[in-house]
Short mmCIF file of C-alpha atoms and ligand atoms in Angstrom, two decimals:
data_model
loop_
_atom_site.label_atom_id
_atom_site.label_comp_id
_atom_site.label_asym_id
_atom_site.label_seq_id
_atom_site.Cartn_x
_atom_site.Cartn_y
_atom_site.Cartn_z
CA MET A 1 141.39 41.85 115.40
CA LYS A 2 137.97 40.62 116.50
CA LEU A 3 135.60 43.48 115.83
CA GLN A 4 132.06 43.04 117.11
CA SER A 5 129.71 44.21 114.36
CA LYS A 6 127.05 46.77 115.19
CA LEU A 7 125.00 45.35 112.30
CA PRO A 8 125.77 41.61 112.42
CA SER A 9 122.94 40.59 110.08
CA VAL A 10 123.78 43.10 107.34
CA GLY A 11 125.74 41.99 104.28
CA THR A 12 125.98 43.30 100.73
CA THR A 13 122.55 44.54 99.63
CA ILE A 14 120.54 42.46 97.18
CA PHE A 15 120.59 45.46 94.82
CA SER A 16 124.40 45.37 94.60
CA GLN A 17 124.38 41.56 94.31
CA MET A 18 121.85 41.47 91.48
CA SER A 19 123.46 44.37 89.63
CA GLN A 20 126.81 42.59 89.82
CA LEU A 21 125.25 39.36 88.58
CA ALA A 22 123.60 41.29 85.73
CA THR A 23 127.01 42.66 84.70
CA GLU A 24 128.62 39.20 84.92
CA HIS A 25 125.96 37.67 82.67
CA GLN A 26 125.53 40.74 80.47
CA ALA A 27 121.87 40.69 81.43
CA ILE A 28 119.38 43.54 81.15
CA ASN A 29 119.26 45.06 84.61
CA LEU A 30 115.66 45.50 85.73
CA SER A 31 116.71 44.87 89.32
CA GLN A 32 118.02 48.11 90.80
CA GLY A 33 115.63 51.06 90.63
CA PHE A 34 117.22 53.61 88.37
CA PRO A 35 116.33 55.10 84.96
CA ASP A 36 118.45 54.20 81.92
CA PHE A 37 117.32 57.39 80.13
CA PRO A 38 118.74 60.88 80.55
CA CYS A 39 117.36 63.65 82.75
CA ASP A 40 116.01 66.86 81.27
CA PRO A 41 118.89 68.36 79.22
CA LEU A 42 118.57 71.69 81.00
CA LEU A 43 119.57 70.16 84.32
CA PRO A 44 123.25 69.36 83.57
CA GLU A 45 123.55 72.82 81.97
CA LEU A 46 122.23 74.47 85.11
CA VAL A 47 124.70 72.55 87.30
CA PHE A 48 127.55 73.59 85.05
CA GLN A 49 126.41 77.22 85.10
CA ALA A 50 126.06 77.21 88.90
CA SER A 51 129.58 75.88 89.26
CA GLN A 52 130.92 78.40 86.75
CA ARG A 53 129.23 81.20 88.66
CA GLY A 54 131.34 80.15 91.64
CA LEU A 55 128.74 78.28 93.69
CA ASN A 56 131.28 75.70 94.77
CA GLN A 57 131.54 76.16 98.52
CA TYR A 58 129.45 74.72 101.36
CA ALA A 59 125.74 75.24 100.95
CA PRO A 60 123.90 76.47 104.05
CA MET A 61 123.45 73.53 106.45
CA PRO A 62 119.64 73.22 105.86
CA GLY A 63 120.07 73.59 102.08
CA VAL A 64 120.21 76.32 99.42
CA LEU A 65 117.37 78.69 100.29
CA ALA A 66 116.11 78.97 96.69
CA LEU A 67 115.64 75.19 96.68
CA ARG A 68 113.86 75.18 100.03
CA GLU A 69 111.54 77.87 98.68
CA GLN A 70 110.75 75.69 95.66
CA ILE A 71 110.06 72.72 97.94
CA ALA A 72 107.71 74.86 100.06
CA ALA A 73 105.89 76.04 96.91
CA LEU A 74 105.59 72.44 95.64
CA THR A 75 104.28 71.23 99.00
CA GLN A 76 101.64 73.94 98.91
CA ARG A 77 100.69 73.24 95.27
CA CYS A 78 100.44 69.48 95.70
CA TYR A 79 99.10 69.17 99.23
CA SER A 80 97.85 72.64 100.26
CA ARG A 81 100.22 72.62 103.22
CA VAL A 82 102.06 75.81 104.06
CA VAL A 83 105.54 75.07 105.39
CA CYS A 84 108.28 77.52 106.32
CA PRO A 85 111.33 77.09 104.06
CA GLU A 86 113.58 78.56 106.74
CA ARG A 87 112.53 76.36 109.63
CA GLN A 88 110.73 73.27 108.34
CA ILE A 89 112.61 72.07 105.27
CA THR A 90 116.06 70.46 105.26
CA VAL A 91 117.84 69.37 102.07
CA THR A 92 119.73 66.07 102.48
CA SER A 93 122.08 63.78 100.58
CA GLY A 94 119.30 61.63 99.18
CA ALA A 95 116.20 60.36 100.90
CA THR A 96 118.49 57.77 102.48
CA GLU A 97 120.20 60.42 104.58
CA ALA A 98 116.88 62.00 105.53
CA LEU A 99 115.49 58.64 106.66
CA PHE A 100 118.61 57.84 108.66
CA VAL A 101 118.73 61.24 110.34
CA ALA A 102 115.00 61.21 111.12
CA VAL A 103 115.33 57.81 112.80
CA GLN A 104 118.35 58.96 114.85
CA ALA A 105 116.42 62.08 115.90
CA LEU A 106 113.35 60.16 117.03
CA VAL A 107 114.35 56.71 118.23
CA ARG A 108 115.86 56.21 121.68
CA SER A 109 117.43 53.13 123.17
CA GLY A 110 114.79 50.43 123.71
CA ASP A 111 112.11 52.10 121.58
CA GLU A 112 110.02 50.03 119.19
CA VAL A 113 109.47 51.02 115.59
CA ILE A 114 106.70 49.57 113.46
CA LEU A 115 107.64 48.72 109.86
CA PHE A 116 105.64 47.14 107.08
CA ASP A 117 107.26 44.29 105.22
CA PRO A 118 108.25 44.23 102.41
CA ALA A 119 110.26 47.21 103.74
CA TYR A 120 112.91 49.34 102.08
CA ASP A 121 116.24 47.97 103.23
CA SER A 122 117.68 51.03 105.00
CA TYR A 123 114.95 51.29 107.66
CA GLN A 124 115.93 48.44 109.95
CA PRO A 125 119.69 49.18 110.20
CA ALA A 126 118.90 52.84 110.93
CA VAL A 127 116.61 51.81 113.80
CA GLU A 128 119.14 49.31 115.17
CA LEU A 129 121.95 51.87 115.13
CA ALA A 130 119.71 54.18 117.15
CA GLY A 131 119.30 51.39 119.74
CA GLY A 132 115.70 50.66 118.76
CA ARG A 133 113.91 47.44 117.86
CA THR A 134 111.86 46.91 114.72
CA VAL A 135 108.41 45.33 114.83
CA HIS A 136 107.51 43.94 111.41
CA ILE A 137 103.99 43.75 110.03
CA PRO A 138 103.90 41.64 106.86
CA LEU A 139 101.74 42.80 103.95
CA GLN A 140 100.10 40.00 102.00
CA PRO A 141 99.84 39.48 98.24
CA PRO A 142 98.25 40.32 95.90
CA MET A 143 97.12 43.73 97.22
CA TYR A 144 99.62 44.29 100.07
CA ARG A 145 97.16 46.51 101.99
CA VAL A 146 97.62 47.50 105.62
CA ASP A 147 95.24 46.10 108.25
CA TRP A 148 95.20 49.05 110.67
CA GLN A 149 93.50 47.06 113.43
CA ALA A 150 96.37 44.58 113.28
CA VAL A 151 98.75 47.54 113.49
CA GLU A 152 97.05 48.81 116.64
CA ARG A 153 97.44 45.38 118.22
CA GLN A 154 101.22 45.69 117.76
CA ILE A 155 101.42 49.05 119.55
CA SER A 156 102.94 48.75 123.03
CA ASN A 157 104.09 51.28 125.61
CA LYS A 158 107.51 51.10 123.94
CA THR A 159 106.28 52.02 120.47
CA ARG A 160 107.77 55.32 119.38
CA LEU A 161 107.47 55.47 115.63
CA ILE A 162 105.66 54.09 112.57
CA MET A 163 107.53 54.15 109.26
CA VAL A 164 105.35 54.19 106.16
CA ASN A 165 106.11 54.28 102.46
CA SER A 166 103.48 55.27 99.90
CA PRO A 167 103.63 54.82 96.92
CA HIS A 168 105.28 51.65 98.10
CA ASN A 169 108.50 50.07 96.96
CA PRO A 170 108.50 47.18 96.00
CA THR A 171 104.76 46.49 95.70
CA GLY A 172 103.44 49.58 93.89
CA MET A 173 100.64 49.85 96.49
CA VAL A 174 99.37 53.38 97.19
CA PHE A 175 97.70 54.44 100.45
CA SER A 176 94.09 55.57 100.11
CA ARG A 177 92.68 58.52 102.01
CA GLU A 178 91.25 55.99 104.48
CA ASP A 179 94.72 54.55 105.09
CA TRP A 180 96.09 57.99 105.91
CA LEU A 181 93.17 58.73 108.22
CA ALA A 182 93.65 55.43 110.03
CA LEU A 183 97.36 56.13 110.42
CA GLU A 184 96.64 59.62 111.69
CA ALA A 185 94.18 58.28 114.25
CA LEU A 186 96.75 55.79 115.61
CA VAL A 187 99.55 58.33 115.73
CA VAL A 188 97.38 60.83 117.61
CA LYS A 189 95.77 58.31 119.95
CA HIS A 190 99.05 56.66 120.99
CA ARG A 191 101.17 59.84 120.75
CA LEU A 192 103.55 58.23 118.25
CA PHE A 193 105.78 59.76 115.62
CA CYS A 194 105.79 58.92 111.94
CA ILE A 195 108.37 58.91 109.17
CA SER A 196 106.62 59.04 105.82
CA ASP A 197 108.84 57.94 102.96
CA GLU A 198 107.22 59.53 99.90
CA VAL A 199 110.05 59.30 97.38
CA TYR A 200 107.63 58.11 94.66
CA GLU A 201 105.00 60.74 95.52
CA HIS A 202 104.66 62.02 91.93
CA MET A 203 104.18 58.55 90.42
CA VAL A 204 100.55 57.65 91.13
CA PHE A 205 98.61 56.15 88.22
CA ASP A 206 95.15 55.79 86.69
CA GLY A 207 93.93 59.16 87.92
CA GLN A 208 93.95 57.94 91.50
CA ALA A 209 94.03 60.74 94.07
CA ARG A 210 97.51 61.36 95.37
CA HIS A 211 97.82 61.74 99.12
CA SER A 212 100.60 62.60 101.52
CA ALA A 213 101.16 62.90 105.24
CA ASN A 214 101.44 66.62 104.42
CA GLN A 215 97.66 66.77 103.94
CA PHE A 216 96.62 65.52 107.36
CA ALA A 217 97.23 68.28 109.88
CA GLN A 218 97.39 66.24 113.07
CA LEU A 219 99.56 63.60 111.42
CA ALA A 220 101.85 66.20 109.84
CA GLU A 221 102.44 67.66 113.31
CA ARG A 222 104.18 64.43 114.32
CA THR A 223 105.75 63.38 111.01
CA VAL A 224 108.97 63.76 109.05
CA VAL A 225 108.01 63.62 105.37
CA VAL A 226 110.86 62.45 103.15
CA SER A 227 111.24 62.81 99.39
CA SER A 228 113.92 62.41 96.70
CA PHE A 229 114.91 64.55 93.74
CA GLY A 230 116.78 61.53 92.39
CA LYS A 231 113.44 59.82 91.71
CA THR A 232 111.54 62.88 90.54
CA PHE A 233 114.14 64.24 88.10
CA HIS A 234 115.78 60.97 86.93
CA VAL A 235 119.08 61.68 88.70
CA THR A 236 119.40 58.95 91.33
CA GLY A 237 123.20 59.34 91.32
CA TRP A 238 122.98 62.90 92.57
CA LYS A 239 121.68 61.70 95.94
CA LEU A 240 119.63 64.75 96.74
CA GLY A 241 116.50 64.60 98.86
CA TYR A 242 114.75 66.48 101.62
CA ALA A 243 112.78 66.30 104.83
CA VAL A 244 109.74 68.37 105.78
CA ALA A 245 108.91 68.44 109.48
CA PRO A 246 107.33 70.59 112.18
CA VAL A 247 109.71 73.19 113.63
CA GLU A 248 110.48 71.32 116.85
CA LEU A 249 111.27 68.13 114.96
CA SER A 250 113.30 70.01 112.33
CA VAL A 251 115.51 71.45 115.07
CA GLU A 252 116.39 67.94 116.28
CA PHE A 253 116.71 66.66 112.71
CA ARG A 254 119.21 69.39 111.83
CA LYS A 255 121.32 68.77 114.92
CA ILE A 256 122.09 65.34 113.49
CA HIS A 257 122.14 66.25 109.80
CA GLN A 258 124.86 68.82 110.45
CA TYR A 259 127.17 66.10 111.80
CA VAL A 260 126.32 63.49 109.17
CA THR A 261 126.92 65.49 105.98
CA PHE A 262 126.47 69.12 107.10
CA SER A 263 125.27 70.00 103.59
CA SER A 264 124.91 68.53 100.10
CA PHE A 265 126.43 69.32 96.69
CA THR A 266 125.80 73.04 96.14
CA PRO A 267 125.64 73.27 92.30
CA ALA A 268 123.05 70.48 92.15
CA GLN A 269 120.85 72.19 94.75
CA GLN A 270 121.00 75.44 92.81
CA ALA A 271 120.31 73.66 89.50
CA ILE A 272 117.27 71.79 90.80
CA ALA A 273 115.86 75.00 92.30
CA GLU A 274 116.13 76.69 88.91
CA LEU A 275 114.72 73.69 87.04
CA MET A 276 111.69 73.54 89.36
CA GLN A 277 111.07 77.21 88.76
CA LYS A 278 111.57 77.06 84.98
CA LYS A 279 109.86 73.74 84.25
CA PRO A 280 107.17 72.94 86.84
CA GLU A 281 105.55 70.64 84.27
CA LEU A 282 108.31 68.06 84.80
CA VAL A 283 106.72 67.17 88.12
CA THR A 284 103.11 67.28 86.95
CA GLN A 285 103.85 65.11 83.89
CA LEU A 286 105.75 62.44 85.80
CA ALA A 287 102.75 60.24 86.59
CA ASP A 288 101.71 60.05 82.91
CA PHE A 289 105.28 59.45 81.85
CA TYR A 290 105.64 56.42 84.12
CA GLN A 291 102.09 55.20 83.58
CA GLN A 292 102.88 54.86 79.89
CA LYS A 293 105.98 52.83 80.70
CA ARG A 294 104.01 50.62 83.10
CA ASP A 295 101.31 50.00 80.49
CA TYR A 296 103.85 49.30 77.76
CA PHE A 297 105.76 46.81 79.91
CA ARG A 298 102.58 45.09 81.08
CA THR A 299 101.27 44.76 77.52
CA LEU A 300 104.55 43.24 76.37
CA LEU A 301 104.40 40.65 79.16
CA GLN A 302 100.79 39.65 78.49
CA SER A 303 101.81 36.57 76.54
CA SER A 304 104.44 35.53 79.11
CA GLY A 305 103.99 32.98 81.87
CA PHE A 306 104.31 35.68 84.53
CA ARG A 307 101.19 36.83 86.34
CA LEU A 308 101.41 40.56 86.84
CA LEU A 309 100.22 42.04 90.13
CA PRO A 310 98.46 45.41 90.35
CA CYS A 311 100.72 48.48 90.15
CA GLN A 312 99.13 51.72 91.37
CA GLY A 313 102.32 53.77 91.62
CA THR A 314 106.18 53.81 91.71
CA TYR A 315 108.26 52.44 88.84
CA PHE A 316 108.16 48.83 89.97
CA GLN A 317 106.11 45.96 88.63
CA LEU A 318 105.63 42.78 90.65
CA ALA A 319 105.30 39.45 88.84
CA ASP A 320 104.20 36.08 90.18
CA TYR A 321 106.22 33.30 88.53
CA SER A 322 104.58 30.30 90.20
CA ALA A 323 103.35 28.99 86.83
CA LEU A 324 106.95 28.93 85.57
CA SER A 325 109.06 27.51 88.36
CA ALA A 326 108.99 25.90 91.77
CA LEU A 327 112.28 27.57 92.77
CA ASP A 328 112.43 30.02 95.67
CA ASP A 329 112.59 33.64 94.53
CA VAL A 330 116.32 34.20 95.14
CA SER A 331 117.25 31.10 93.11
CA PHE A 332 114.72 32.00 90.43
CA CYS A 333 116.21 35.51 90.06
CA ARG A 334 119.67 34.02 89.72
CA GLN A 335 118.41 31.60 87.07
CA LEU A 336 116.57 34.36 85.23
CA THR A 337 119.75 36.44 85.11
CA ALA A 338 122.00 33.59 84.00
CA ASP A 339 119.68 31.80 81.54
CA TYR A 340 117.37 34.52 80.24
CA LYS A 341 119.62 37.55 80.75
CA VAL A 342 117.16 39.65 82.72
CA ALA A 343 117.90 40.66 86.32
CA ALA A 344 115.09 41.21 88.85
CA ILE A 345 114.80 41.44 92.65
CA PRO A 346 113.33 38.64 94.79
CA LEU A 347 110.59 39.91 97.10
CA SER A 348 111.50 37.73 100.09
CA VAL A 349 114.59 39.82 100.88
CA PHE A 350 112.33 42.72 101.91
CA TYR A 351 110.65 40.62 104.64
CA ARG A 352 111.73 39.45 108.08
CA LEU A 353 109.39 36.45 107.71
CA PRO A 354 108.45 36.12 104.03
CA PRO A 355 104.91 34.80 103.37
CA GLN A 356 104.25 31.98 100.92
CA GLN A 357 104.62 33.70 97.56
CA GLN A 358 106.69 33.40 94.39
CA VAL A 359 106.97 37.02 93.41
CA ILE A 360 109.79 39.14 91.95
CA ARG A 361 110.16 42.84 91.19
CA PHE A 362 111.02 44.44 87.87
CA CYS A 363 111.95 48.12 87.48
CA PHE A 364 110.29 49.72 84.43
CA ALA A 365 112.13 53.07 84.61
CA LYS A 366 113.74 52.11 81.31
CA GLU A 367 113.81 53.13 77.65
CA GLN A 368 111.16 51.47 75.46
CA GLN A 369 113.79 49.40 73.68
CA THR A 370 115.20 48.11 77.00
CA LEU A 371 111.71 47.08 78.11
CA GLN A 372 110.98 45.50 74.75
CA GLN A 373 114.19 43.48 74.73
CA ALA A 374 113.69 42.40 78.35
CA ALA A 375 110.07 41.40 77.72
CA GLU A 376 111.07 39.37 74.66
CA GLN A 377 113.49 37.40 76.81
CA LEU A 378 110.98 37.07 79.65
CA CYS A 379 108.35 35.70 77.26
CA ARG A 380 110.72 32.81 76.51
CA VAL A 381 110.73 31.61 80.11
CA SER A 382 108.82 28.35 80.35
CA ASN A 383 108.54 25.59 82.92
C1 PLP B 401 111.30 53.53 99.28
C2 PLP B 401 112.60 54.23 99.09
N1 PLP B 401 113.05 55.07 100.03
C3 PLP B 401 114.20 55.73 99.91
C4 PLP B 401 115.02 55.53 98.81
C5 PLP B 401 116.33 56.25 98.73
O1 PLP B 401 116.28 57.40 97.95
P1 PLP B 401 117.60 58.21 97.59
O2 PLP B 401 118.23 57.55 96.41
O3 PLP B 401 117.14 59.60 97.31
O4 PLP B 401 118.50 58.15 98.78
C6 PLP B 401 114.62 54.65 97.81
C7 PLP B 401 115.49 54.39 96.65
O5 PLP B 401 115.41 53.38 95.99
C8 PLP B 401 113.37 53.98 97.95
O6 PLP B 401 112.94 53.12 97.03
#
């Protein structure tokens, strides 16, 4: 059979490849972004209790109402935006599903979608499956900031959507208020839509103000805001996320969501709703929690040959290895895994046209001892 691929350029993701290589070489896996520490102990108990109480059938298509109410309360607390839990919030199977569904709802055949490289890997295939075309704007080291005038130059009469991600994976860059205002101005002026991937929204460091598309009224009117409980509550394997959107957009979003998954795992939705109600501090303490890990990891690497780039948010640290090797970043990551037993992610895979840089990404969502062991091995790397 000769099957014509709908995604001819897609292979196994770099995350799967590096994780597999890490297992083969028994290396410490700082490549894929997931915590190696447990979630709050109450959470598994609450799931168990929900299941025992008989909450084992389909959740309502937009999500368990108690959870949507908690999301609405959190959105109001964090961003002073009032959203209707009944009509504007949809619970999804991870942020990945929300992103995919939002793209299918918004992008029509022939539409152009502006992305910033390095871009999270699910954006482009989602756009292509919707019949759209991605327009890539590369962000440059070491700050990876957006030049909004350059963005405006890329807007054509086919542009439909801008996809943004702040705090940004993999760079750790966080949009300032000025960035959000510039984005809002473009979206309004050119009547575009926006998907705002905010899965790391609660991980912004050094007392920097935390912003969201939720805070900018005219932008929010044309945006699907996406977040992830996997990131916020250290349960990436649960694949639970959500989308907040204006009513009209939510209607279209739900038409697709109901035929992709219909609904997500009921006991987990119930458990997270109860956890959010019982322990609101878990969200407010998250930035400090990860800032300490960032600082610890950075301190340990001070005597290494890596040059650490700024990290304003997320749980990723970029490192420039140009003083250590002339290899390209994919080869260097392979060598690091095989010879020094630490797995990382090369930055070039997140770009359509990678700029000249020798930079890799480490995930610091790890126990102290994991970070310490990894750093010890990384400090041995020499040229
Ligand atoms: C920027 C970004 N968006 C979306 C996702 C997907 O989130 P989820 O695991 O909730 O599907 C991730 C996960 O790594 C991410 O880094």
